[in-house]
Amino acid sequence: MNIHVAGENALIVYVGDQVSPEVTQNILHLCQQLRPYVGRELIDLVPSYASVLVIFDPLKIDHLAVRKWIRFAYESHFNSHSDDQRRLVRLPVYYAGPDLQRVAEHKSLSSDEVVERHSSQSYQVYAIGFAPGFAYLGELDESLVMPRLDTPRKRVPKGAVAIADRQTAVYPKQSPGGWNLIGYCPIPMFEPEEQPPMPVQSGDLVQFYAIDEQTFFDMGGELPKGEIA
Amino acid sequence: MALQIIDPGFLTLTQDLGRFGQHHLGLTTGGPMDPFAFRFANRLVDNQANSVALEITMGGFKAVATQDMCVAVTGAKVDVSVDGKRQPQWRTLYIKNGQKIELAYAVKGCRIYLSVAGGFDIKKQFDSASAVVREGIGGINGGKLESGAELKLKKRNSLNQAWYLPESYIPNYGNHAVLRVIPGYQEKHFSRHQQRRFFYHDFRISDLADRMGYRLQGPKIECDINGILSEGICLGAIQIPADGQPIVLMNDRQTIGGYPKIGSVLSLDLAKLSQLTPGATVNFEPISIDHAHNLLHLADHKFKQIELKPCLLEANHERGFDV
């Protein structure tokens, strides 16, 4: 573990330099240990693939004390044995995205095989960012790795299930985006008025399962009107 | 009974101190770009520090009061008038029901703050009323204010004392700012030579400067890596993308990103940066994190020591009005 200065009120903790299950577990534990202090000496935590940004209030605590807290929190974890407490969240997908066929052709698979491979494993929520409720999920099966679009779409519809590199995600609302769209999820990923506002959180496991068009509509899903340009 | 917007100008947003503790949902902080001017807007009308005020970018703002109210206008230098009569900034003003308040275009600086006694009554989302347009969160329906918007006041606040900020404390917004930088993040991936280039040259603010980030133009700064695993971005972080042109990330920044960063700008200087417009210049100066903490404590102490001066509460230069 390495701790670096990020700014006047932030330290960045690099738990590893690559993504691994162990790194992910350690990030999760570090955040669990530090979370109770958010709203007091700490202002916020931003977990990501291999790091945690720890934001503190410099009028209440200095960076040296925060470093000590981080080390203590991190080491206390190593002394205890931790069970895998990750939740598994299952999300339905109507696999009818505009890029499904192209992905299949590009990978010399049938579209059923793409669906099968996308929905047959669970994914870790590595980070939440880009937009409210946007969860970066990994790691996608090697056989589905696709580059981002050369030209990002101006409007990716809400609920679109997408893949790029070794990642997959559900767009929480209409936004620009360059990922390949393979389906639609009827479950909203971000509802500001609900508690909790997101069905998933950092550290959760997500598994997708295929549903048909009727089920998609029954679950409240909406398809984008017209062509997706 | 409210302040009714006739013309919001280019961009008017409701802001409190910001949205904190919500990064795990991907929500950014928002909040006033110039917290010094924002805090004084609230102090001048005896409000709590976190009361909701308006951040008006560039000016061109018109509104009519549908009740008597006390207001204050701080921040960028701008002509303020009530029913056509010039009024001072950085001072409590008394506006009567039916009177029109107008702001012309800012002549120095660009972020103007308008507070009302009691604060605006805006529903909070995730503990804050700060509007972040990109996220569609906060404010009125998550957006900028539109013509016709009715901003209700939190309560009828009976001020019986007006205040002004002595001239010597009023910031002078110029065309250049020195931005003190705490080196950090991927600084080691910028060679000594590149760091020198960065700290020895002026950079110009490009046309792409908004509440999310300020793109700067200057000598190309090179880094020995192209990207990194996406990681958390703090306020003021200086991102250097492949084109070598720095981007200083501001209040509405996204919470994670994968560009290398050379360090972060001291928040006290971000306020100055946010008052600059495209074409203005900045230069960077490195400071240690300990020095940064000293400066923040000093600034906080000084802020608390500044005393507002009492003056008469007048409406249109007629004396004797009580709220």
mmCIF file of N, CA and C in Angstrom, chain A residues 175-227:
data_model
loop_
_atom_site.group_PDB
_atom_site.id
_atom_site.type_symbol
_atom_site.label_atom_id
_atom_site.label_comp_id
_atom_site.label_asym_id
_atom_site.label_seq_id
_atom_site.Cartn_x
_atom_site.Cartn_y
_atom_site.Cartn_z
ATOM 1 N N SER A 175 -27.150 9.796 -21.753
ATOM 2 C CA SER A 175 -25.932 10.598 -21.729
ATOM 3 C C SER A 175 -25.088 10.239 -22.942
ATOM 4 N N PRO A 176 -24.052 11.030 -23.242
ATOM 5 C CA PRO A 176 -23.157 10.642 -24.322
ATOM 6 C C PRO A 176 -22.382 9.398 -23.900
ATOM 7 N N GLY A 177 -21.892 8.618 -24.849
ATOM 8 C CA GLY A 177 -21.124 7.443 -24.469
ATOM 9 C C GLY A 177 -20.595 6.692 -25.671
ATOM 10 N N GLY A 178 -19.450 6.050 -25.487
ATOM 11 C CA GLY A 178 -18.813 5.363 -26.601
ATOM 12 C C GLY A 178 -18.740 3.857 -26.440
ATOM 13 N N TRP A 179 -19.510 3.306 -25.523
ATOM 14 C CA TRP A 179 -19.464 1.863 -25.327
ATOM 15 C C TRP A 179 -20.429 1.157 -26.301
ATOM 16 N N ASN A 180 -20.251 -0.146 -26.454
ATOM 17 C CA ASN A 180 -21.096 -0.945 -27.350
ATOM 18 C C ASN A 180 -22.355 -1.386 -26.607
ATOM 19 N N LEU A 181 -23.516 -1.083 -27.207
ATOM 20 C CA LEU A 181 -24.778 -1.337 -26.502
ATOM 21 C C LEU A 181 -25.342 -2.697 -26.900
ATOM 22 N N ILE A 182 -25.478 -3.580 -25.909
ATOM 23 C CA ILE A 182 -25.953 -4.925 -26.233
ATOM 24 C C ILE A 182 -27.347 -5.216 -25.692
ATOM 25 N N GLY A 183 -27.855 -4.391 -24.787
ATOM 26 C CA GLY A 183 -29.187 -4.670 -24.246
ATOM 27 C C GLY A 183 -29.730 -3.521 -23.420
ATOM 28 N N TYR A 184 -30.869 -3.786 -22.775
ATOM 29 C CA TYR A 184 -31.509 -2.774 -21.928
ATOM 30 C C TYR A 184 -31.919 -3.395 -20.605
ATOM 31 N N CYS A 185 -31.687 -2.655 -19.527
ATOM 32 C CA CYS A 185 -32.066 -3.121 -18.192
ATOM 33 C C CYS A 185 -33.256 -2.280 -17.712
ATOM 34 N N PRO A 186 -34.342 -2.947 -17.276
ATOM 35 C CA PRO A 186 -35.526 -2.196 -16.851
ATOM 36 C C PRO A 186 -35.417 -1.632 -15.431
ATOM 37 N N ILE A 187 -34.399 -2.058 -14.687
ATOM 38 C CA ILE A 187 -34.239 -1.575 -13.303
ATOM 39 C C ILE A 187 -33.475 -0.251 -13.325
ATOM 40 N N PRO A 188 -34.047 0.820 -12.769
ATOM 41 C CA PRO A 188 -33.320 2.098 -12.774
ATOM 42 C C PRO A 188 -32.054 2.016 -11.930
ATOM 43 N N MET A 189 -30.962 2.563 -12.447
ATOM 44 C CA MET A 189 -29.691 2.508 -11.720
ATOM 45 C C MET A 189 -29.501 3.687 -10.786
ATOM 46 N N PHE A 190 -30.297 4.734 -10.971
ATOM 47 C CA PHE A 190 -30.161 5.891 -10.073
ATOM 48 C C PHE A 190 -31.492 6.590 -9.941
ATOM 49 N N GLU A 191 -32.066 6.539 -8.744
ATOM 50 C CA GLU A 191 -33.318 7.224 -8.467
ATOM 51 C C GLU A 191 -33.119 8.128 -7.265
ATOM 52 N N PRO A 192 -32.946 9.441 -7.533
ATOM 53 C CA PRO A 192 -32.602 10.362 -6.456
ATOM 54 C C PRO A 192 -33.602 10.350 -5.304
ATOM 55 N N GLU A 193 -34.855 10.047 -5.594
ATOM 56 C CA GLU A 193 -35.864 10.127 -4.529
ATOM 57 C C GLU A 193 -35.991 8.831 -3.733
ATOM 58 N N GLU A 194 -35.310 7.775 -4.186
ATOM 59 C CA GLU A 194 -35.428 6.487 -3.486
ATOM 60 C C GLU A 194 -34.314 6.308 -2.460
ATOM 61 N N GLN A 195 -34.576 5.436 -1.512
ATOM 62 C CA GLN A 195 -33.565 5.106 -0.514
ATOM 63 C C GLN A 195 -33.402 3.599 -0.449
ATOM 64 N N PRO A 196 -32.281 3.002 -0.858
ATOM 65 C CA PRO A 196 -31.115 3.689 -1.423
ATOM 66 C C PRO A 196 -31.372 4.118 -2.864
ATOM 67 N N PRO A 197 -30.659 5.127 -3.326
ATOM 68 C CA PRO A 197 -30.877 5.615 -4.695
ATOM 69 C C PRO A 197 -30.336 4.682 -5.772
ATOM 70 N N MET A 198 -29.436 3.761 -5.378
ATOM 71 C CA MET A 198 -28.835 2.846 -6.364
ATOM 72 C C MET A 198 -29.055 1.405 -5.934
ATOM 73 N N PRO A 199 -29.335 0.499 -6.898
ATOM 74 C CA PRO A 199 -29.477 -0.920 -6.541
ATOM 75 C C PRO A 199 -28.140 -1.568 -6.182
ATOM 76 N N VAL A 200 -27.026 -0.953 -6.604
ATOM 77 C CA VAL A 200 -25.716 -1.547 -6.316
ATOM 78 C C VAL A 200 -24.830 -0.527 -5.617
ATOM 79 N N GLN A 201 -23.804 -1.033 -4.957
ATOM 80 C CA GLN A 201 -22.788 -0.139 -4.402
ATOM 81 C C GLN A 201 -21.408 -0.742 -4.647
ATOM 82 N N SER A 202 -20.389 0.092 -4.468
ATOM 83 C CA SER A 202 -19.023 -0.369 -4.703
ATOM 84 C C SER A 202 -18.761 -1.632 -3.906
ATOM 85 N N GLY A 203 -18.181 -2.618 -4.554
ATOM 86 C CA GLY A 203 -17.864 -3.858 -3.858
ATOM 87 C C GLY A 203 -18.879 -4.964 -4.091
ATOM 88 N N ASP A 204 -20.093 -4.608 -4.492
ATOM 89 C CA ASP A 204 -21.108 -5.631 -4.773
ATOM 90 C C ASP A 204 -20.701 -6.478 -5.978
ATOM 91 N N LEU A 205 -21.332 -7.639 -6.062
ATOM 92 C CA LEU A 205 -21.221 -8.440 -7.273
ATOM 93 C C LEU A 205 -22.531 -8.300 -8.035
ATOM 94 N N VAL A 206 -22.430 -8.225 -9.349
ATOM 95 C CA VAL A 206 -23.624 -8.074 -10.177
ATOM 96 C C VAL A 206 -23.661 -9.221 -11.177
ATOM 97 N N GLN A 207 -24.823 -9.838 -11.295
ATOM 98 C CA GLN A 207 -24.975 -10.827 -12.364
ATOM 99 C C GLN A 207 -26.191 -10.454 -13.200
ATOM 100 N N PHE A 208 -26.020 -10.502 -14.500
ATOM 101 C CA PHE A 208 -27.119 -10.197 -15.410
ATOM 102 C C PHE A 208 -27.845 -11.486 -15.784
ATOM 103 N N TYR A 209 -29.146 -11.371 -16.022
ATOM 104 C CA TYR A 209 -29.880 -12.519 -16.563
ATOM 105 C C TYR A 209 -30.816 -12.042 -17.668
ATOM 106 N N ALA A 210 -30.988 -12.892 -18.674
ATOM 107 C CA ALA A 210 -31.746 -12.489 -19.867
ATOM 108 C C ALA A 210 -33.244 -12.563 -19.624
ATOM 109 N N ILE A 211 -33.956 -11.568 -20.110
ATOM 110 C CA ILE A 211 -35.425 -11.582 -20.079
ATOM 111 C C ILE A 211 -35.941 -11.278 -21.486
ATOM 112 N N ASP A 212 -37.208 -11.627 -21.742
ATOM 113 C CA ASP A 212 -37.746 -11.329 -23.070
ATOM 114 C C ASP A 212 -38.439 -9.959 -23.061
ATOM 115 N N GLU A 213 -38.877 -9.565 -24.235
ATOM 116 C CA GLU A 213 -39.430 -8.218 -24.409
ATOM 117 C C GLU A 213 -40.618 -7.974 -23.479
ATOM 118 N N GLN A 214 -41.514 -8.980 -23.411
ATOM 119 C CA GLN A 214 -42.717 -8.808 -22.583
ATOM 120 C C GLN A 214 -42.355 -8.587 -21.110
ATOM 121 N N THR A 215 -41.429 -9.430 -20.620
ATOM 122 C CA THR A 215 -40.995 -9.288 -19.221
ATOM 123 C C THR A 215 -40.376 -7.916 -19.003
ATOM 124 N N PHE A 216 -39.588 -7.469 -20.000
ATOM 125 C CA PHE A 216 -38.931 -6.164 -19.922
ATOM 126 C C PHE A 216 -39.973 -5.060 -19.712
ATOM 127 N N PHE A 217 -41.029 -5.108 -20.527
ATOM 128 C CA PHE A 217 -42.090 -4.093 -20.386
ATOM 129 C C PHE A 217 -42.837 -4.258 -19.068
ATOM 130 N N ASP A 218 -43.092 -5.524 -18.688
ATOM 131 C CA ASP A 218 -43.791 -5.783 -17.423
ATOM 132 C C ASP A 218 -43.013 -5.219 -16.231
ATOM 133 N N MET A 219 -41.706 -5.213 -16.357
ATOM 134 C CA MET A 219 -40.868 -4.712 -15.260
ATOM 135 C C MET A 219 -40.712 -3.194 -15.314
ATOM 136 N N GLY A 220 -41.405 -2.581 -16.254
ATOM 137 C CA GLY A 220 -41.375 -1.113 -16.326
ATOM 138 C C GLY A 220 -40.322 -0.566 -17.271
ATOM 139 N N GLY A 221 -39.701 -1.442 -18.055
ATOM 140 C CA GLY A 221 -38.675 -0.978 -18.990
ATOM 141 C C GLY A 221 -39.260 -0.170 -20.136
ATOM 142 N N GLU A 222 -38.468 0.729 -20.655
ATOM 143 C CA GLU A 222 -38.890 1.515 -21.824
ATOM 144 C C GLU A 222 -37.793 1.447 -22.856
ATOM 145 N N LEU A 223 -38.197 1.215 -24.107
ATOM 146 C CA LEU A 223 -37.200 1.196 -25.176
ATOM 147 C C LEU A 223 -37.091 2.598 -25.767
ATOM 148 N N PRO A 224 -35.895 2.959 -26.235
ATOM 149 C CA PRO A 224 -35.750 4.283 -26.849
ATOM 150 C C PRO A 224 -36.590 4.364 -28.108
ATOM 151 N N LYS A 225 -37.146 5.528 -28.347
ATOM 152 C CA LYS A 225 -37.959 5.707 -29.549
ATOM 153 C C LYS A 225 -37.048 6.024 -30.735
ATOM 154 N N GLY A 226 -37.321 5.341 -31.844
ATOM 155 C CA GLY A 226 -36.574 5.623 -33.067
ATOM 156 C C GLY A 226 -35.160 5.050 -33.032
ATOM 157 N N GLU A 227 -34.394 5.390 -34.055
ATOM 158 C CA GLU A 227 -33.030 4.901 -34.199
ATOM 159 C C GLU A 227 -32.125 5.504 -33.137
#
